[in-house]
Structures are given as structure tokens and as C-alpha cells.
Amino acid sequence: MTDGVSATPVAVEGVLFDVDDTLVDTRAAFAESIAAASRVWLPHLPEERYDEVLALWRSDPNGHYRAYTRGEVDFDAQRMARANELQATFGGALLDDAAYVDWKDLFWGTFEASWAAFDDSRPVVDALVAAGVRVGSLTNARVELQTRKLAAAGLADVPLLVGVDTLGFGKPDPSCFLEACRRLGTDPSRTAYVGDELDVDALGAIKAGLLGVWLDRPGTRRGRVTTSEIDSAGRAGVVTIARLTELLAARSLALPAATRSTSSSA
């Protein structure tokens, strides 16, 4: 764990969580979906290359999903573009509208059936709530989708406060973070935001006046993050943790003492 620069610990009254790859192991669910789709739509591709397909899907190098979160394209447009990037990169036939529907049904059905929480999500949420800290979530996906995802993962009690469809755009726009704080009923300066993307989540939160926490689980980064970017984020005040339980022991976040027992026993 690396604490960001802070003169004195900040008394935290609320914690907002990202959903995908923070509370819910979306990477594992996507791995199942990619494998199912590849077996049908990239039948020539050996299974040992499925990790490459997954890596391209998650990194989204041409920014289709971020264009969606900015309100520039609709959900299916970005999803079809990304599916066809996989097909083109790995030697498959491009999907027309009809083929895309079949691809999506297989991919999405497998994805939904694979939703599960990380093993540290439930204990940390419970510790925060028991200590009187308000808890909620802010996501760059649709509210209805993420509400179902949290419920399927056993986290239905974590309210989904703001999604990409709440304001018509998503993080890192400061309005998203501030609206989530308003709905949570907490002062942004006393609210921590925890997410797995350094720029969109942790730095976006700091720019909105929140406390930014980057959850950098080993081996799960979606794209390349340089050492200089990490150092710069630390100077900006970003707290870096490798597991959610480390949040409870962060020196720059003055969480209630009742949360410490969960941290020390993890």
C-alpha cells in the first residue's frame, strides 16, 4: 500500500466504490465470455491465445467504451466495434448486424452468468457499514445493469448511486463524483472513491475534490501505466492499495477505529 501526500489524515465519512474490477471480478467474467465467443467466432484460434483476446478487449485501445461514457455513441455501437476489432485482429470474419446479435447473445449470456464478487469486497463493505461509514457505488455503466450485477455478486446492499445514464456521461467528469456524493449525503472532501483505473477513477476523484484511491490488484491492469504516472499520482494525493482490505489501514484516511480489525485479520 502506498499513501498519497497528505499533511494530516482526512476523517472519512463516506466511501464510494467503482463496480467492475473493484467490487466485482469483471475480468474473470469477461474471460469466460471471451472464451465462449472465441470458440464459436474464432474457431481456428487455439485456446492458449484467448488471454490475448481478453487483453485486447479489456484495454480497448481505440477508446470505444470511453466514447460511450462521454455520450458520443450508444452501447451497442461501441460493443459491435470492439467485437469486430477482435475479429479483425485474430483473423475472424467481420460481424454484420445479424451476426452481431448472435455474438452478443452468447457473449452477454456467459458474462451475466459469471458475475461474482472479489473475496475482499464483502468483508470491507461490512466493516465500513458497521463503523458508521456511508457506502455507495459510482460506475461508468448503466444503473440497471450494475444494480443487477451487484445483486448477483451478493452486494445488493451497496446502493448504485450514479451510472453513465444518470447524467448522460461518466467519469472522469467531476459532475459524476459530485452527484454521487450528493446522493450519498457526504462532503466530497471527506469521501473516498475507490476504483481500478488510475486516471478515470483515482485522479478523476481527486480533481472533483474527493479522496482518490487506486486499487491496483496484481496482474489486473487493463492497460499500461508508467512508473512516472504512478509517481505523479502519488504526488497528487492518490492512495494506492493492492487489496480492498488495505483501504481500512490507509494512514492518510482516518477511517473509524472499528474498521481496523478487518484490516489486521485479512
Coordinates of C-alpha atoms in Angstrom, one line a residue:
M1 CA 0.0 0.0 0.0
T2 CA 1.2 3.5 -0.9
D3 CA -0.4 6.5 0.8
G4 CA -0.6 9.7 -1.2
V5 CA 0.7 13.0 0.0
S6 CA -1.4 14.4 2.8
A7 CA -0.5 16.8 5.6
T8 CA -2.9 15.2 8.1
P9 CA -5.3 12.2 7.8
V10 CA -8.7 13.1 6.5
A11 CA -11.7 11.9 8.5
V12 CA -13.7 9.8 6.0
E13 CA -17.5 9.8 6.3
G14 CA -18.3 8.0 3.1
V15 CA -16.7 5.6 0.6
L16 CA -17.8 5.3 -3.0
F17 CA -16.7 2.2 -5.0
D18 CA -16.4 1.5 -8.6
V19 CA -18.1 -1.7 -9.5
D20 CA -16.2 -3.5 -12.3
D21 CA -12.8 -4.9 -11.3
T22 CA -13.2 -3.2 -7.9
L23 CA -16.1 -4.9 -6.1
V24 CA -17.0 -7.4 -8.8
D25 CA -14.4 -9.6 -10.6
T26 CA -15.4 -8.5 -14.1
R27 CA -12.1 -9.6 -15.6
A28 CA -12.9 -13.2 -14.7
A29 CA -16.4 -12.9 -16.1
F30 CA -15.1 -11.4 -19.3
A31 CA -12.6 -14.2 -19.6
E32 CA -15.4 -16.7 -19.6
S33 CA -17.3 -14.6 -22.2
I34 CA -14.3 -14.2 -24.4
A35 CA -13.6 -18.0 -24.3
A36 CA -17.3 -18.8 -25.2
A37 CA -17.3 -16.3 -28.1
S38 CA -13.9 -17.3 -29.4
R39 CA -14.8 -20.9 -29.6
V40 CA -17.7 -20.0 -32.0
W41 CA -16.5 -16.9 -33.8
L42 CA -12.7 -17.6 -33.9
P43 CA -12.8 -21.4 -34.2
H44 CA -9.3 -21.5 -35.7
L45 CA -7.7 -19.8 -32.7
P46 CA -6.0 -22.0 -30.2
E47 CA -7.3 -21.7 -26.6
E48 CA -3.9 -20.6 -25.3
R49 CA -4.4 -17.4 -27.2
Y50 CA -7.7 -16.5 -25.5
D51 CA -5.7 -14.4 -23.0
E52 CA -4.6 -12.2 -25.9
V53 CA -8.2 -11.7 -27.0
L54 CA -9.2 -10.8 -23.4
A55 CA -6.3 -8.3 -23.1
L56 CA -7.4 -6.5 -26.3
W57 CA -11.0 -6.5 -25.2
R58 CA -10.2 -5.0 -21.8
S59 CA -7.6 -2.5 -23.0
D60 CA -10.0 -1.1 -25.7
P61 CA -7.1 0.7 -27.3
N62 CA -9.3 2.8 -29.6
G63 CA -11.3 4.1 -26.8
H64 CA -14.8 2.9 -27.9
Y65 CA -16.1 2.4 -24.4
R66 CA -14.8 5.8 -23.3
A67 CA -16.6 7.4 -26.2
Y68 CA -19.7 5.7 -24.9
T69 CA -19.1 7.1 -21.4
R70 CA -18.8 10.6 -23.0
G71 CA -22.2 10.2 -24.6
E72 CA -20.8 10.1 -28.1
V73 CA -22.0 6.7 -29.2
D74 CA -24.6 4.2 -27.9
F75 CA -23.9 1.0 -26.1
D76 CA -24.3 -1.4 -29.0
A77 CA -22.3 0.7 -31.4
Q78 CA -19.3 0.6 -29.1
R79 CA -19.8 -3.1 -28.3
M80 CA -20.1 -4.1 -32.0
A81 CA -17.0 -2.0 -32.9
R82 CA -15.0 -3.8 -30.2
A83 CA -16.3 -7.2 -31.2
N84 CA -15.2 -6.5 -34.8
E85 CA -11.8 -5.4 -33.6
L86 CA -11.3 -8.8 -32.0
Q87 CA -12.5 -10.5 -35.3
A88 CA -10.1 -8.4 -37.4
T89 CA -7.1 -8.8 -35.1
F90 CA -7.4 -12.5 -34.7
G91 CA -8.4 -13.5 -38.2
G92 CA -12.2 -13.9 -37.9
A93 CA -15.0 -12.8 -40.2
L94 CA -16.4 -9.4 -39.5
L95 CA -19.8 -9.4 -37.9
D96 CA -22.7 -7.9 -39.8
D97 CA -25.8 -6.7 -37.8
A98 CA -27.4 -10.2 -37.7
A99 CA -24.1 -12.0 -36.7
Y100 CA -23.5 -9.3 -34.0
V101 CA -26.9 -10.2 -32.4
D102 CA -25.8 -13.8 -32.1
W103 CA -22.3 -12.9 -30.9
K104 CA -23.8 -10.6 -28.3
D105 CA -26.3 -13.2 -27.0
L106 CA -23.6 -15.7 -26.5
F107 CA -21.1 -13.2 -25.0
W108 CA -23.5 -11.4 -22.8
G109 CA -25.3 -14.5 -21.6
T110 CA -22.0 -16.0 -20.5
F111 CA -20.9 -12.7 -18.9
E112 CA -24.0 -12.4 -16.7
A113 CA -23.8 -16.0 -15.6
S114 CA -20.2 -15.4 -14.4
W115 CA -20.7 -12.3 -12.2
A116 CA -19.1 -12.8 -8.7
A117 CA -17.6 -10.5 -6.1
F118 CA -13.9 -10.5 -5.1
D119 CA -13.3 -12.3 -1.8
D120 CA -12.4 -9.0 0.0
S121 CA -15.4 -7.0 -1.2
R122 CA -18.0 -8.3 1.3
P123 CA -15.7 -8.0 4.4
V124 CA -14.7 -4.5 3.6
V125 CA -18.2 -3.2 2.9
D126 CA -19.4 -4.8 6.1
A127 CA -16.6 -3.3 8.2
L128 CA -17.3 0.2 6.8
V129 CA -21.0 0.0 7.4
A130 CA -20.6 -1.4 10.9
A131 CA -18.3 1.5 11.7
G132 CA -20.9 4.1 10.5
V133 CA -19.3 4.9 7.2
R134 CA -21.7 5.6 4.4
V135 CA -21.1 3.3 1.4
G136 CA -22.3 3.5 -2.2
S137 CA -21.1 3.0 -5.8
L138 CA -20.5 5.1 -8.9
T139 CA -20.0 3.4 -12.2
N140 CA -19.4 4.1 -15.9
A141 CA -22.1 1.6 -16.9
R142 CA -25.9 1.7 -16.8
V143 CA -27.6 1.9 -13.4
E144 CA -29.9 -1.0 -14.1
L145 CA -27.1 -3.3 -15.3
Q146 CA -24.8 -2.5 -12.4
T147 CA -27.6 -2.9 -9.9
R148 CA -28.3 -6.4 -11.2
K149 CA -24.5 -7.1 -11.2
L150 CA -24.1 -6.1 -7.6
A151 CA -27.1 -8.2 -6.5
A152 CA -25.8 -11.3 -8.4
A153 CA -22.5 -10.8 -6.6
G154 CA -24.1 -10.7 -3.2
L155 CA -23.7 -6.9 -2.8
A156 CA -27.3 -5.7 -3.3
D157 CA -26.9 -3.5 -0.2
V158 CA -24.3 -1.3 -1.9
P159 CA -26.6 1.3 -3.5
L160 CA -25.8 2.2 -7.1
L161 CA -26.0 6.0 -6.9
V162 CA -24.7 7.2 -10.3
G163 CA -24.3 5.4 -13.6
V164 CA -23.4 6.6 -17.1
D165 CA -27.1 7.1 -17.8
T166 CA -27.7 9.3 -14.7
L167 CA -26.2 12.4 -16.2
G168 CA -25.7 11.2 -19.8
F169 CA -21.9 10.8 -19.4
G170 CA -19.5 9.2 -17.0
K171 CA -16.2 9.5 -15.1
P172 CA -13.8 11.3 -15.0
D173 CA -16.2 14.2 -15.4
P174 CA -16.3 15.8 -11.9
S175 CA -20.1 16.1 -12.0
C176 CA -20.4 12.3 -11.7
F177 CA -18.4 12.2 -8.5
L178 CA -20.1 15.2 -7.0
E179 CA -23.6 13.9 -7.8
A180 CA -22.7 10.6 -6.2
C181 CA -21.6 12.4 -3.0
R182 CA -24.8 14.4 -3.0
R183 CA -26.9 11.3 -3.2
L184 CA -24.7 9.6 -0.5
G185 CA -25.1 12.6 1.7
T186 CA -21.4 13.2 2.3
D187 CA -18.9 16.1 1.8
P188 CA -16.8 15.3 -1.2
S189 CA -13.7 16.3 0.7
R190 CA -14.5 13.6 3.3
T191 CA -15.5 11.0 0.7
A192 CA -13.1 8.4 -0.7
Y193 CA -13.5 7.0 -4.2
V194 CA -12.0 3.5 -4.8
G195 CA -11.5 2.2 -8.4
D196 CA -9.2 0.2 -10.5
E197 CA -8.3 2.8 -13.2
L198 CA -5.7 5.3 -12.1
D199 CA -6.8 8.1 -14.5
V200 CA -10.6 7.7 -14.6
D201 CA -11.1 6.7 -11.0
A202 CA -8.4 7.9 -8.6
L203 CA -7.2 11.0 -10.4
G204 CA -10.7 11.8 -11.6
A205 CA -11.9 11.7 -7.9
I206 CA -9.1 14.0 -6.8
K207 CA -9.9 16.5 -9.5
A208 CA -13.5 16.5 -8.2
G209 CA -12.4 17.2 -4.7
L210 CA -12.7 13.7 -3.3
L211 CA -10.0 11.4 -1.9
G212 CA -8.7 9.2 -4.7
V213 CA -7.8 5.5 -4.0
W214 CA -6.4 3.4 -6.8
L215 CA -7.0 -0.3 -6.4
D216 CA -4.1 -1.9 -8.3
R217 CA -4.7 -5.6 -7.9
P218 CA -1.6 -7.6 -9.0
G219 CA -1.9 -8.7 -12.6
T220 CA -5.2 -7.0 -13.4
R221 CA -4.4 -3.7 -15.0
R222 CA -6.4 -3.0 -18.2
G223 CA -3.6 -1.1 -19.9
R224 CA -0.1 0.2 -19.5
V225 CA 0.6 2.5 -16.5
T226 CA 4.1 4.0 -16.3
T227 CA 6.2 4.5 -13.2
S228 CA 6.2 8.2 -13.8
E229 CA 2.4 8.3 -14.0
I230 CA 2.2 6.4 -10.7
D231 CA 4.7 8.7 -9.1
S232 CA 2.8 11.8 -10.3
A233 CA -0.4 10.3 -9.0
G234 CA 1.1 9.8 -5.6
R235 CA 2.3 13.4 -5.5
A236 CA -1.3 14.4 -6.4
G237 CA -2.5 12.6 -3.3
V238 CA -3.6 9.2 -4.7
V239 CA -3.6 6.3 -2.2
T240 CA -2.6 3.0 -3.9
I241 CA -3.8 -0.3 -2.5
A242 CA -3.4 -3.9 -3.8
R243 CA -6.4 -5.3 -1.9
L244 CA -9.6 -3.6 -0.6
T245 CA -8.7 -4.6 2.9
E246 CA -5.7 -2.2 2.7
L247 CA -8.2 0.6 2.4
L248 CA -9.0 0.2 6.1
A249 CA -5.4 0.7 7.2
A250 CA -4.5 3.6 4.9
R251 CA -2.7 6.2 7.1
S252 CA -4.0 9.2 5.1
L253 CA -7.6 8.1 5.5
A254 CA -8.9 8.5 9.1
L255 CA -11.4 5.7 9.0
P256 CA -13.2 4.7 12.3
A257 CA -11.1 2.5 14.5
A258 CA -13.8 -0.2 14.2
T259 CA -12.6 -0.9 10.7
R260 CA -9.0 -1.8 11.7
S261 CA -9.8 -5.3 13.0
T262 CA -10.9 -6.4 9.5
S263 CA -7.7 -4.9 8.0
S264 CA -5.4 -6.7 10.5
S265 CA -7.1 -10.0 10.1
A266 CA -7.1 -10.1 6.3

